[in-house]
XYZ file of C-alpha atoms in Angstrom:
754
model
C -12.595 41.840 -60.453
C -8.642 40.797 -59.420
C -9.804 42.478 -56.233
C -12.676 40.081 -55.497
C -10.512 37.205 -56.649
C -7.895 38.521 -53.961
C -10.565 38.634 -51.575
C -11.961 35.363 -52.165
C -8.468 33.544 -52.162
C -7.623 35.493 -48.804
C -10.801 34.010 -47.268
C -9.829 30.594 -48.230
C -6.416 31.007 -46.712
C -7.740 32.508 -43.620
C -10.598 29.560 -43.633
C -7.921 26.800 -44.220
C -5.672 28.531 -41.217
C -8.683 28.446 -38.991
C -9.707 25.103 -39.835
C -6.193 23.944 -39.179
C -5.784 26.026 -35.971
C -9.146 24.511 -34.877
C -7.638 20.698 -35.792
C -4.749 21.137 -33.304
C -6.716 23.345 -30.560
C -6.022 20.742 -28.041
C -2.396 21.202 -28.111
C -2.781 24.742 -27.111
C -1.324 25.106 -23.899
C -2.964 28.274 -22.817
C -6.411 27.066 -22.991
C -7.776 24.964 -20.041
C -7.308 21.346 -19.541
C -11.122 20.888 -19.861
C -11.425 22.981 -23.034
C -8.370 20.634 -24.391
C -10.105 17.327 -23.536
C -13.258 18.474 -24.960
C -11.352 19.645 -28.210
C -9.590 16.600 -28.645
C -12.603 14.044 -27.577
C -14.639 15.499 -30.482
C -12.285 14.392 -33.217
C -11.908 10.850 -31.865
C -13.772 7.995 -33.989
C -15.403 5.320 -31.452
C -12.701 3.103 -31.956
C -9.932 5.803 -31.055
C -12.101 6.686 -27.826
C -12.301 2.824 -26.590
C -8.279 2.527 -27.248
C -8.109 5.234 -24.366
C -9.853 2.819 -22.230
C -7.521 -0.095 -22.443
C -4.320 -1.228 -20.794
C -2.025 -4.010 -22.034
C 0.942 -5.077 -20.242
C 4.329 -4.702 -21.663
C 5.284 -8.414 -21.746
C 3.173 -9.011 -24.688
C 5.807 -7.787 -27.184
C 7.200 -4.200 -25.577
C 11.199 -4.810 -24.935
C 14.564 -3.824 -25.932
C 16.728 -5.777 -28.332
C 20.225 -6.892 -28.060
C 21.150 -3.263 -28.514
C 18.853 -1.706 -26.120
C 16.802 -0.415 -28.732
C 12.785 -0.741 -28.842
C 11.314 -3.895 -30.219
C 7.779 -4.251 -30.777
C 5.797 -7.420 -31.493
C 3.207 -7.617 -34.172
C 0.773 -7.850 -31.490
C 1.747 -4.482 -29.736
C 2.033 -2.455 -33.230
C -1.783 -3.656 -33.837
C -2.846 -2.596 -30.934
C -1.078 1.128 -30.629
C -2.383 2.079 -34.263
C -5.649 3.687 -32.560
C -3.567 4.771 -29.684
C -3.917 3.440 -26.308
C -4.743 4.690 -22.727
C -1.756 2.944 -21.236
C 0.903 -0.047 -20.760
C 1.748 -1.380 -17.617
C 5.308 -1.884 -16.730
C 7.325 -1.263 -19.922
C 11.228 -1.431 -19.033
C 10.483 -3.135 -15.577
C 13.372 -5.544 -15.933
C 16.027 -3.118 -17.000
C 18.165 -0.540 -15.191
C 16.438 3.190 -14.910
C 18.684 4.942 -17.894
C 17.702 2.058 -20.029
C 14.491 1.924 -19.116
C 13.863 5.936 -19.595
C 15.391 5.329 -23.049
C 13.050 2.575 -23.754
C 10.157 4.619 -22.624
C 11.263 7.582 -24.581
C 11.561 5.266 -27.806
C 8.110 3.692 -26.919
C 6.614 6.974 -26.447
C 7.726 8.416 -29.521
C 6.739 5.395 -31.390
C 3.088 5.979 -29.908
C 2.609 9.692 -30.468
C 3.568 9.158 -33.946
C 1.611 6.380 -35.037
C -1.859 7.574 -34.062
C -3.760 10.295 -35.665
C -4.011 12.815 -33.208
C -0.589 12.192 -31.356
C -2.081 11.104 -27.734
C 0.555 9.996 -25.703
C -0.059 6.857 -23.327
C 0.536 6.330 -19.488
C 3.268 4.125 -18.630
C 1.831 2.093 -15.348
C 4.352 0.646 -12.331
C 3.460 -0.305 -9.124
C 4.889 0.033 -5.539
C 5.233 -2.449 -2.900
C 9.082 -2.201 -1.668
C 9.633 1.193 -4.008
C 9.146 1.457 -7.797
C 8.407 -2.232 -8.721
C 11.444 -2.264 -11.384
C 14.791 -2.997 -11.145
C 17.503 -0.755 -10.376
C 15.302 1.494 -8.055
C 15.561 2.112 -4.332
C 14.279 -0.651 -2.291
C 12.098 0.694 0.742
C 10.357 -1.936 3.120
C 6.773 -2.694 2.377
C 3.875 -0.817 3.122
C 3.008 -2.870 6.633
C 6.589 -1.995 7.471
C 6.175 1.940 7.251
C 3.000 1.628 8.824
C 4.816 0.311 11.987
C 6.924 3.554 11.949
C 3.760 5.108 12.600
C 5.504 8.389 11.328
C 3.304 9.942 8.398
C 5.686 12.455 7.533
C 8.616 9.911 6.910
C 6.285 7.807 4.987
C 5.330 10.833 2.600
C 9.245 11.339 2.094
C 9.765 7.638 1.374
C 6.919 7.915 -1.447
C 8.377 11.230 -2.687
C 11.192 9.380 -3.655
C 8.735 6.631 -5.032
C 7.221 9.187 -7.163
C 10.428 10.689 -8.611
C 12.275 7.378 -9.281
C 9.179 6.003 -11.072
C 9.038 9.505 -13.646
C 12.607 9.435 -14.092
C 12.167 5.824 -15.397
C 9.171 7.320 -17.805
C 6.506 5.928 -15.928
C 3.081 8.311 -15.341
C 0.906 5.987 -12.919
C 1.340 3.781 -10.029
C -1.387 0.953 -9.566
C -0.447 1.808 -5.567
C -0.794 2.366 -2.533
C -3.233 0.101 -0.915
C -5.950 1.661 1.104
C -7.605 -1.759 2.290
C -7.898 -2.644 5.874
C -6.297 -5.962 6.032
C -7.266 -8.211 9.413
C -6.941 -11.390 8.270
C -3.160 -13.077 8.081
C -4.517 -15.924 6.311
C -4.605 -13.460 3.460
C -1.229 -13.583 1.178
C -1.372 -9.976 0.390
C -1.569 -8.631 3.826
C 2.037 -6.712 3.915
C 1.072 -4.643 0.634
C -1.478 -2.705 3.066
C -0.966 -0.599 6.250
C -2.443 -2.448 8.764
C -5.859 -3.351 10.480
C -6.572 0.422 11.500
C -8.898 2.453 9.925
C -6.988 5.869 11.273
C -3.692 4.727 10.815
C -4.359 3.399 7.224
C -5.702 6.694 6.417
C -2.575 8.848 7.678
C -0.318 6.377 5.841
C -2.497 6.363 2.493
C -2.768 10.540 2.656
C 0.950 10.484 3.193
C 1.746 7.853 0.209
C -0.310 9.390 -2.257
C 0.952 12.973 -1.483
C 4.668 11.630 -1.516
C 4.030 9.922 -4.911
C 2.224 12.746 -6.551
C 4.633 15.411 -5.392
C 1.965 17.159 -3.224
C -0.045 17.131 -6.700
C 2.182 19.684 -8.033
C 4.923 17.454 -9.261
C 2.526 15.941 -11.664
C 2.375 18.669 -13.965
C 6.070 19.687 -13.585
C 7.077 16.164 -14.588
C 8.802 15.070 -11.228
C 6.246 12.485 -9.644
C 3.427 10.117 -11.038
C -0.119 9.715 -10.107
C -1.440 7.581 -7.519
C -4.148 4.623 -8.056
C -5.793 3.655 -4.402
C -6.764 0.223 -4.352
C -8.964 -1.762 -4.110
C -12.341 -0.394 -3.940
C -13.661 -1.502 -1.438
C -13.302 -4.257 1.177
C -10.951 -6.338 -0.748
C -9.045 -7.028 2.454
C -11.757 -8.568 3.876
C -12.388 -12.012 1.633
C -13.880 -14.732 3.539
C -11.342 -17.099 4.627
C -8.632 -15.070 3.585
C -8.834 -16.489 0.457
C -8.339 -14.305 -2.830
C -11.372 -14.076 -4.889
C -13.580 -15.337 -2.298
C -16.734 -13.363 -1.655
C -16.980 -10.435 0.856
C -19.381 -9.746 3.272
C -19.440 -6.545 5.146
C -22.214 -4.607 7.113
C -23.052 -1.439 5.522
C -22.231 0.560 8.702
C -18.640 -1.075 8.866
C -18.368 -0.594 5.426
C -19.222 3.640 6.026
C -17.020 3.657 9.473
C -13.982 1.793 8.725
C -13.733 0.577 5.362
C -14.263 3.590 3.399
C -12.500 6.435 5.295
C -8.997 5.569 3.877
C -10.374 5.602 0.308
C -12.358 8.976 1.035
C -9.206 10.650 2.046
C -7.393 9.339 -0.805
C -9.780 11.342 -2.962
C -10.511 14.556 -0.680
C -7.092 15.208 1.141
C -4.753 13.471 -1.202
C -6.374 14.138 -4.515
C -5.587 10.849 -6.071
C -5.639 10.466 -9.543
C -6.675 6.961 -9.812
C -8.782 4.394 -8.176
C -8.710 0.667 -8.797
C -11.931 -1.338 -8.109
C -11.669 -4.562 -6.228
C -11.560 -7.773 -7.227
C -14.335 -9.103 -5.135
C -18.113 -8.414 -5.008
C -19.519 -6.680 -1.689
C -22.320 -8.276 -0.263
C -23.021 -10.254 -3.316
C -22.758 -7.316 -5.637
C -19.710 -7.797 -7.892
C -17.336 -4.575 -7.356
C -16.763 -3.892 -11.062
C -20.253 -3.867 -11.835
C -21.443 -1.660 -8.948
C -22.799 1.459 -9.757
C -23.562 2.645 -6.692
C -20.282 2.289 -5.271
C -17.962 3.468 -8.131
C -20.267 6.362 -8.981
C -22.683 6.847 -6.232
C -20.526 6.780 -3.106
C -17.001 7.587 -5.153
C -18.267 10.508 -7.587
C -21.747 11.494 -6.313
C -20.710 11.524 -2.584
C -17.011 12.124 -2.442
C -16.422 14.571 -5.718
C -14.003 12.140 -7.338
C -12.760 13.216 -10.908
C -9.994 11.062 -11.851
C -10.412 7.629 -13.568
C -11.213 4.095 -12.339
C -9.533 1.183 -13.450
C -10.439 -2.299 -13.531
C -8.255 -4.945 -11.331
C -6.540 -7.428 -13.921
C -9.232 -8.694 -16.625
C -12.037 -8.102 -13.842
C -14.631 -6.652 -16.090
C -14.530 -9.957 -18.252
C -14.980 -11.824 -15.186
C -18.253 -10.334 -14.477
C -19.513 -13.062 -17.125
C -17.212 -15.894 -16.748
C -16.129 -15.842 -12.795
C -18.686 -13.847 -11.229
C -21.535 -14.848 -13.264
C -23.367 -11.874 -12.925
C -23.714 -11.215 -16.809
C -25.067 -13.359 -19.273
C -22.507 -12.308 -22.004
C -19.022 -10.581 -22.511
C -20.519 -8.206 -24.128
C -23.261 -7.654 -21.105
C -20.181 -7.476 -18.656
C -18.494 -4.859 -20.776
C -21.838 -2.668 -20.527
C -22.000 -3.664 -16.716
C -18.667 -2.278 -16.215
C -19.367 0.676 -18.285
C -22.433 1.750 -16.722
C -20.792 1.046 -13.190
C -17.956 3.766 -13.676
C -15.122 1.663 -15.374
C -13.164 3.907 -17.112
C -10.403 1.771 -18.173
C -10.178 -1.968 -18.849
C -6.895 -3.480 -17.562
C -5.659 -6.226 -19.753
C -8.393 -7.942 -21.132
C -8.480 -8.926 -24.800
C -12.012 -9.030 -24.734
C -14.481 -6.961 -22.669
C -14.078 -3.099 -23.815
C -13.179 -4.608 -27.077
C -16.519 -4.889 -27.897
C -17.766 -1.752 -27.597
C -17.236 0.030 -30.988
C -19.373 -2.928 -32.083
C -21.767 -2.651 -29.320
C -22.300 1.246 -29.885
C -23.996 0.305 -33.197
C -26.487 -1.211 -31.519
C -26.775 0.983 -28.731
C -25.827 4.663 -29.639
C -26.511 5.736 -25.912
C -23.249 3.853 -24.892
C -21.218 6.599 -26.627
C -21.886 9.055 -23.909
C -20.872 6.552 -21.336
C -17.725 6.198 -23.392
C -16.996 9.786 -23.910
C -17.349 10.328 -19.885
C -14.648 7.675 -19.447
C -12.452 8.854 -22.208
C -12.650 12.420 -20.963
C -11.289 11.258 -17.312
C -8.649 9.500 -18.984
C -7.513 12.375 -21.023
C -7.637 14.581 -18.535
C -5.286 12.637 -16.417
C -2.822 12.744 -19.621
C -3.128 16.476 -19.201
C -2.677 16.949 -15.817
C 0.602 14.844 -16.328
C 1.788 17.089 -19.057
C 2.241 14.352 -21.312
C 0.943 16.701 -24.576
C 3.541 18.914 -23.711
C 6.527 16.877 -22.180
C 6.270 13.648 -22.905
C 10.003 12.417 -22.771
C 12.129 12.053 -19.992
C 15.747 13.603 -19.846
C 17.835 11.011 -19.228
C 20.834 12.655 -17.998
C 18.374 13.448 -14.759
C 17.794 9.772 -14.815
C 21.314 9.078 -14.363
C 21.399 11.450 -11.063
C 18.260 11.212 -9.544
C 17.402 7.216 -9.290
C 19.007 5.409 -6.255
C 20.768 8.633 -5.048
C 22.502 8.659 -1.398
C 19.620 10.530 -0.193
C 17.188 7.954 -1.330
C 19.164 5.238 0.182
C 19.772 6.782 3.718
C 15.851 7.333 3.473
C 15.625 3.132 3.015
C 17.979 2.885 6.114
C 15.975 5.846 8.181
C 12.748 4.014 7.329
C 13.944 0.834 8.449
C 14.951 2.000 11.659
C 11.930 3.680 12.845
C 10.067 0.660 11.814
C 11.549 -2.247 13.533
C 9.342 -3.445 16.452
C 11.023 -4.716 19.860
C 8.290 -7.229 20.697
C 9.987 -8.957 23.590
C 13.236 -8.021 25.492
C 13.498 -9.819 28.577
C 16.119 -8.959 31.196
C 17.281 -6.300 29.006
C 18.972 -8.770 26.731
C 19.346 -6.017 23.763
C 21.294 -3.961 23.332
C 24.267 -5.963 22.851
C 27.633 -4.848 23.983
C 30.057 -3.681 21.111
C 32.699 -3.331 23.837
C 32.774 -6.852 25.006
C 34.404 -9.683 23.030
C 31.499 -11.690 21.938
C 30.959 -14.369 19.345
C 27.463 -14.227 17.749
C 25.705 -16.901 15.645
C 23.425 -15.769 12.728
C 21.223 -18.805 11.936
C 18.224 -19.790 10.699
C 16.101 -20.064 7.261
C 15.561 -16.358 6.989
C 19.268 -15.906 6.870
C 20.293 -13.925 3.515
C 24.140 -14.196 1.702
C 25.069 -10.681 2.789
C 23.762 -10.924 6.477
C 27.133 -11.665 7.858
C 28.678 -8.584 5.840
C 25.903 -6.432 7.057
C 26.133 -7.390 10.703
C 29.936 -6.791 10.191
C 29.668 -3.573 9.189
C 27.835 -2.256 12.212
C 29.331 -4.163 15.440
C 32.752 -3.335 15.243
C 35.770 -5.442 15.797
C 35.015 -7.091 19.307
C 32.321 -9.211 17.717
C 32.951 -12.267 15.812
C 30.397 -13.880 13.747
C 29.505 -17.090 12.632
C 26.729 -17.716 9.956
C 24.535 -20.770 8.802
C 21.136 -20.810 7.268
C 20.674 -24.529 7.581
C 17.374 -24.844 5.672
C 14.991 -23.543 3.213
C 11.184 -23.183 4.365
C 9.931 -24.428 0.984
C 10.880 -25.618 -2.660
C 10.682 -21.729 -3.633
C 8.530 -23.011 -6.732
C 6.721 -19.577 -7.944
C 3.131 -20.895 -8.430
C 2.564 -23.011 -5.631
C 5.668 -23.781 -3.204
C 5.694 -26.917 -1.385
C 7.168 -27.533 2.185
C 10.271 -29.364 2.585
C 10.466 -32.323 4.549
C 12.245 -31.993 7.930
C 16.029 -32.379 7.673
C 17.345 -33.453 11.045
C 20.645 -32.914 10.009
C 20.440 -29.453 9.077
C 18.857 -28.737 12.478
C 21.737 -30.759 14.312
C 24.048 -28.747 12.353
C 22.627 -25.306 13.326
C 22.604 -26.459 17.059
C 26.125 -27.421 16.800
C 26.883 -24.279 15.320
C 25.127 -22.479 18.083
C 27.250 -24.243 20.858
C 30.285 -22.447 19.854
C 28.660 -18.971 20.300
C 27.964 -16.681 23.127
C 24.922 -15.381 21.687
C 22.423 -16.591 18.968
C 20.410 -14.506 16.201
C 17.859 -16.607 14.584
C 16.241 -15.487 11.616
C 12.970 -16.853 11.500
C 9.180 -16.174 10.063
C 8.288 -16.386 6.314
C 9.208 -14.959 2.863
C 7.777 -14.033 -0.339
C 7.065 -17.784 -0.866
C 4.940 -18.056 2.299
C 3.191 -15.308 1.875
C 1.988 -13.775 -1.419
C -0.765 -13.051 -4.018
C -2.728 -15.650 -5.020
C -3.295 -15.216 -8.849
C -6.181 -16.098 -11.009
C -4.804 -19.483 -12.056
C -5.686 -22.553 -9.739
C -1.974 -23.170 -9.949
C -1.059 -20.236 -8.261
C -1.630 -20.269 -4.495
C -0.378 -17.717 -1.894
C -2.925 -17.713 1.156
C -2.750 -19.847 3.949
C -5.185 -22.049 6.183
C -2.833 -21.720 9.502
C -0.654 -18.810 10.629
C 2.020 -20.850 12.442
C 5.595 -20.540 11.635
C 6.297 -23.381 8.540
C 8.668 -26.189 8.903
C 10.866 -26.985 11.871
C 11.209 -23.366 13.208
C 9.674 -23.875 16.285
C 11.628 -26.892 17.056
C 15.011 -25.076 16.096
C 14.032 -22.228 18.929
C 13.161 -25.149 21.583
C 16.467 -26.723 20.806
C 18.476 -23.841 20.666
C 16.863 -22.472 24.027
C 18.282 -25.432 25.901
C 21.950 -24.536 25.132
C 21.251 -22.017 27.972
C 22.479 -19.215 25.798
C 20.854 -15.536 25.140
C 18.558 -16.565 21.910
C 17.312 -13.459 19.869
C 14.845 -13.954 16.869
C 14.772 -11.420 14.235
C 11.133 -12.226 12.748
C 10.804 -11.346 9.029
C 7.678 -12.144 7.404
C 4.721 -10.832 4.943
C 1.668 -11.985 7.369
C 1.280 -11.873 10.569
C 2.534 -15.373 12.311
C 1.274 -16.868 15.779
C 4.499 -17.225 17.337
C 3.643 -18.413 20.569
C 6.964 -21.028 20.905
C 9.103 -18.176 19.841
C 7.390 -15.792 22.282
C 7.914 -18.100 25.130
C 11.521 -19.219 24.295
C 13.224 -16.135 23.011
C 14.776 -13.877 25.376
C 14.376 -10.754 22.822
C 12.124 -10.407 19.465
C 12.517 -8.172 16.933
C 9.510 -7.957 14.430
C 11.024 -6.706 11.408
C 8.061 -7.416 8.833
C 9.785 -6.931 5.224
C 12.452 -4.214 5.338
C 14.365 -2.582 2.708
C 17.500 -3.754 1.047
C 19.560 -2.479 4.083
C 17.026 -4.419 6.421
C 19.971 -6.595 8.129
C 21.964 -3.803 8.389
C 19.346 -1.783 10.263
C 18.466 -4.897 12.412
C 22.124 -4.478 13.409
C 22.093 -1.421 14.280
C 18.984 -2.395 16.526
C 20.738 -5.175 18.379
C 23.969 -3.287 18.973
C 22.162 -0.172 20.397
C 23.155 2.422 17.759
C 19.596 3.181 17.419
C 16.759 2.347 20.077
C 13.626 0.707 18.254
C 10.595 2.813 17.607
C 8.456 0.730 15.836
C 4.605 -0.316 16.738
C 2.723 -3.245 15.282
C 0.224 -2.226 12.983
C -1.767 -5.152 13.599
C -3.067 -7.299 16.338
C -0.685 -10.458 16.802
C -3.179 -13.193 18.017
C -2.205 -16.629 19.806
C -3.994 -18.928 17.415
C -5.933 -18.988 14.037
C -8.993 -19.665 15.983
C -9.238 -16.476 17.423
C -9.862 -14.529 13.717
C -11.305 -12.568 13.231
C -9.082 -10.280 15.848
C -8.651 -6.914 16.023
C -8.182 -4.470 18.803
C -11.156 -2.130 17.537
C -13.807 -4.926 17.724
C -16.675 -4.558 19.367
C -16.525 -4.552 23.111
C -18.929 -7.415 23.286
C -16.452 -9.474 21.605
C -14.175 -9.474 24.803
C -16.897 -11.157 26.822
C -15.199 -14.731 26.389
C -12.213 -16.283 25.955
C -11.386 -19.551 24.568
C -11.004 -22.969 26.273
C -7.195 -23.616 26.505
C -5.960 -20.502 25.238
C -4.375 -17.758 26.942
C -6.069 -14.509 27.566
C -6.359 -11.696 24.876
C -3.696 -11.505 21.888
C -0.071 -12.350 22.159
C 0.916 -8.812 21.441
C -1.777 -5.810 21.012
C -1.842 -3.464 18.211
C 0.100 -0.391 19.079
C 2.858 -2.500 21.018
C 6.189 -1.898 20.813
C 9.173 -1.610 23.195
C 12.103 0.880 23.595
C 15.881 0.943 24.960
C 14.313 4.020 26.562
C 12.340 3.843 29.789
C 9.058 5.927 28.830
C 6.925 6.954 31.663
C 3.417 8.434 31.448
C 2.055 10.520 33.927
C -0.166 13.863 34.601
C -3.113 13.438 31.998
C -5.207 15.938 31.678
C -8.273 17.314 29.937
C -9.044 21.181 29.218
C -12.982 20.338 29.646
C -15.150 17.579 30.920
C -17.620 18.372 28.402
C -17.021 18.965 24.375
C -20.507 20.067 22.078
C -21.241 19.625 18.802
C -19.518 22.883 17.768
C -16.547 22.748 20.280
C -13.108 21.024 20.735
C -11.177 19.878 23.903
C -7.611 19.289 24.391
C -6.011 16.359 26.267
C -2.430 15.848 27.121
C -0.066 13.608 28.747
C 3.483 14.149 30.236
C 5.859 11.661 28.839
C 9.496 11.097 30.626
C 12.143 9.498 29.277
C 13.766 7.428 32.424
C 16.154 5.277 30.248
C 19.774 6.329 29.752
C 19.544 6.686 25.743
C 17.871 8.836 23.410
C 14.771 6.761 22.305
C 11.745 7.634 20.297
C 7.998 6.827 21.352
C 4.729 6.805 19.753
C 2.077 8.546 21.838
C -1.033 7.218 20.888
C -4.892 8.437 21.953
C -7.688 6.032 21.907
C -11.518 7.076 22.282
C -14.157 4.883 23.780
C -17.791 5.557 23.277
C -19.247 4.098 26.637
C -22.791 3.927 25.376
C -24.096 3.820 21.586
C -27.463 3.532 19.895
C -25.534 0.690 18.283
C -23.206 -1.555 19.736
C -19.808 0.336 19.403
C -15.881 -0.455 19.144
C -14.336 -1.027 22.340
C -11.719 1.493 21.706
C -10.557 3.206 18.538
C -7.315 4.994 17.526
C -7.827 8.716 16.942
C -4.411 10.313 17.076
C -0.557 9.555 17.630
C 2.424 11.324 17.543
C 5.911 10.249 17.227
C 8.093 12.027 20.000
C 11.810 11.721 20.735
C 13.314 12.262 24.297
C 17.020 12.588 25.303
C 17.488 10.649 28.388
C 15.786 12.481 31.219
C 14.031 14.580 29.050
C 9.969 14.708 29.316
C 7.643 16.542 26.945
C 3.607 17.083 27.346
C 1.978 15.667 24.212
C -1.379 17.079 23.510
C -4.272 16.021 21.052
C -7.065 17.638 20.015
C -10.447 15.825 20.293
C -12.961 17.081 17.691
C -16.909 16.556 17.271
C -15.783 14.511 14.123
C -13.768 12.083 15.907
C -16.748 10.976 17.582
C -19.157 10.457 14.591
C -20.665 7.076 13.635
C -23.138 5.825 11.404
C -26.233 5.119 13.758
C -29.145 3.034 13.883
C -30.845 4.820 11.038
C -27.734 4.703 8.667
C -26.860 8.089 9.082
C -23.827 9.914 10.712
C -24.565 10.871 14.179
C -23.187 12.461 17.125
C -24.816 10.903 20.212
C -24.539 12.631 23.625
C -23.010 10.827 26.442
C -19.763 9.613 28.114
C -16.367 8.687 26.331
C -13.135 7.770 27.412
C -9.998 9.121 26.213
C -6.926 6.748 26.568
C -3.455 8.049 25.801
C -0.558 5.408 26.005
C 2.223 3.266 24.340
C -0.245 0.879 23.177
C -3.739 -0.024 22.789
C -3.334 -1.960 26.088
C -1.327 -0.073 28.119
C -2.372 3.674 28.872
C -3.779 6.452 30.951
C -7.387 7.615 30.868
C -9.716 10.412 31.668
C -13.079 11.161 30.587
C -15.643 13.676 29.163
C -18.981 14.287 28.039
C -20.557 15.333 24.652
C -23.483 17.369 25.424
C -26.733 17.512 23.874
């Protein structure tokens, strides 16, 4: 009898231990990620599942107190009782070490205050490096694109990934994979330009960098990327944020989708963000054909899809394609949106909706699996905290700051250099006036650090472009006294450098609020900038324009009056120092324009790869063609292209061929050049682009040095969506163009055989 009692007791203990082990099996690191996800998912209540489908912003009550310790609002405490998918920008306004401490405390609180100890994703963004205080500030994506150097961009985003992780962040709502061709759009500089191929190379490099080639995710050294905005967001009508998007299906497939497809297939992005807008009448956040059919069924995406800010709820109250808030939530869920960003309504309705429609839980489970899978990939269940000692050493390291400078130097574009105005000599005693509304407080100091003792500077900002009101900036009235003062200052100088263009107030995101504007109806430089250039030019002295901006501007007056123009877009925190190095010849400029620069807004839409028939007619009373073409950028070197050759005059559907060109630097300075390859399909079953970028290589040549640059042409490069709306390879004639821009090249031909 005693033996039976002992055996019964032993069975009870074994059973209890088995149940306890079973209850924690999702914590077993020896199991596969999918097994751990399923084990945890099976334990969650419907309310806990939906909590894993929501992100809120830290500004609703997640901050440090006066002693730097975590302080949570009642609202946040309530939200965290069931766990949470993630929190946007915790610690963004404090230094990296303080942020790491805060985020460790926040993560600890979250883990200890939900039943299953599920950690949260902390999410940032990256337009000039990590969007947070105290991190290395790089140039914006459009600036990076001007480098035409994917390897450099990957190194830059590697720093972004490392610095973000050291702050305690895990995901990044970047990079933008949008094609942006309308400079009226205030968010233009957040993307990588007008071209599909260039954008694809940059997006893949950015994602690989920020994710540490994917291996950095589980190691805890990098963060996950969220490519956005899927799809077509940069094509809003009129360049107006939240406006409709009308793109032909063929253009979508051939030009808009490829950067996103590469983000999934080549870079293995952890996340995708849906587009604010509709797409040919179908709201993107309620579009299952887009978010499930294309993204998952065609491309095999396994990560999560997150809404843009409040956009699921907007299916009801803004897009007006859902009959009620609940219908909007169901529409987003069915389409494939896994995480609801910010909304207080929308997915919060799902637990109650499941009571009336139990089939929804299967879709909820689908989304929760994707979110949990991401957290396991990032290693958050096993290593949720940051080593603050590593944060102290790893953020804003000397190497990272030098990389920011290197990126600047490769991204600055020399648009014009009449009579070899640049570079300026450091040996000759010269007085230089640094003038204009885009002058910074430390610009003179940065120029002095570069120029040497023979150069004397005088600096004068003169006027602001706007009243710098955050929501809707207003232009300031012309100040004749300020202009006169700038001209008078210029009179005492030998050379004038004008800092012109635009700033963060003249090109920015137009948020949903009606009181917040950022798009423009014209693209001329604002304020009296053209007048300033004209008056300075009358002094008869060399005029160099440093063009800073976040959208393409029609700079006709600047182009006609300036002796030299450096297009810098939006550089790093060391931008003026890098600009000075270019001006004084420490480095030859090597950036190339990632967009077409039009003469007038009336030319829009205007990009180099438009259909050939678009170029048939010019406009009355306007010069021919663009002001500066896509891919344009001058050098202090003197590059000569010669000896173009092709390995065969024919290519088949199964073979490849190579095309080569000799590039010689006939100048007297070492310089870098971007050799560009464009292909033109001479006859197609549908109207075809005038030309398409299909390859580029950045090379560096010493004075007098030559190099033969070779590209491989593959059948894949020649594919397009045919008249049947299927990908086709059409036999016929092709022209390949190798050169220094989309308008300056040598060419040869080949045939695709049947």
